[in-house]
Coordinates of C-alpha atoms in Angstrom, one line a residue:
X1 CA -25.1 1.5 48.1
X2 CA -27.6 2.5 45.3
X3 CA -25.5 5.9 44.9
X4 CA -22.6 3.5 44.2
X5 CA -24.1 1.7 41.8
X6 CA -25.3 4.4 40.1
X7 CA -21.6 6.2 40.4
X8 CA -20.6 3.3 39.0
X9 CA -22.7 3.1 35.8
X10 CA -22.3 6.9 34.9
X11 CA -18.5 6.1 35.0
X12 CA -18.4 3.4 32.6
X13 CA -21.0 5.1 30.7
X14 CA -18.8 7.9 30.4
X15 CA -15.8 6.0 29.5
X16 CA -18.1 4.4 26.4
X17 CA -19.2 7.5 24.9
X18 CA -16.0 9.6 25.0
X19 CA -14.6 10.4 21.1
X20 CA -10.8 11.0 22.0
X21 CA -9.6 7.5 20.8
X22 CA -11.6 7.8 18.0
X23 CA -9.4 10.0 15.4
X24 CA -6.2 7.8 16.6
X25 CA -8.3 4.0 15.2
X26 CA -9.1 6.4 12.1
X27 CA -5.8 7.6 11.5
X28 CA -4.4 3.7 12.3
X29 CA -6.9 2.6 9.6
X30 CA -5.9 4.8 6.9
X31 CA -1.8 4.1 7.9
X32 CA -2.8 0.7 7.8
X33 CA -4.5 0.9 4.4
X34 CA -1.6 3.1 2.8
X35 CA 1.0 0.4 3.9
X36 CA -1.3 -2.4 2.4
X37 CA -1.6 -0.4 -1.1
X38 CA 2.0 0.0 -1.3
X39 CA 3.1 -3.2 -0.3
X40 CA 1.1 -4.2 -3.4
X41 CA 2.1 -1.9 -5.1
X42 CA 5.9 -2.8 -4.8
X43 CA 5.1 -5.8 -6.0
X44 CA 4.0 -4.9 -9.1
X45 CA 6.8 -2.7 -9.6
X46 CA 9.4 -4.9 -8.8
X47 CA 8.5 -7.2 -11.2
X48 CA 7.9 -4.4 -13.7
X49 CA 11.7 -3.7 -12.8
X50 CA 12.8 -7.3 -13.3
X51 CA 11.0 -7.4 -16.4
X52 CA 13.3 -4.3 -17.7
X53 CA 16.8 -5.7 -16.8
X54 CA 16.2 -9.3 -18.1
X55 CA 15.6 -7.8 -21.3
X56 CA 18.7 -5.5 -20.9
X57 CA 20.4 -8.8 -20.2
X58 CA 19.1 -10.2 -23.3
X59 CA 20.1 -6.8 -25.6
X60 CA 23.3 -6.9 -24.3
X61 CA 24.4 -10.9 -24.4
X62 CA 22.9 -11.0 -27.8
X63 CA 25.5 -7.8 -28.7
X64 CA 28.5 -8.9 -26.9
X65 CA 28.5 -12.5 -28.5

């Protein structure tokens, strides 16, 4: 039974010091923070982009009235 026990505990203590899984969170992190600095990002270009064809808008009205 103590041979079990102890089967038992080198198994999980195996499964908590393996590395494999490791790189994958990394790489998950660094996806996730890429898509978080463009969504920002977007934003601030978009507006940037709004910014540029309202004030087309205005050249043009202005010029065609």
């Amino acid at each position: 039974m103590q041979f079990q026990w102890f089967n038992l505990y080198a198994r999980v203590q195996r499964v908590f010091l393996r590395e494999e899984g490791q790189d994958l969170i990394e790489y998950a992190l660094v996806v996730a923070l890429i898509a978080f600095g463009a969504t920002v990002g977007m934003g601030t270009v978009a507006s940037s982009i709004n910014n540029a064809f309202v004030s087309i808008q205005t050249a043009l009205s202005a010029n065609v009235t």
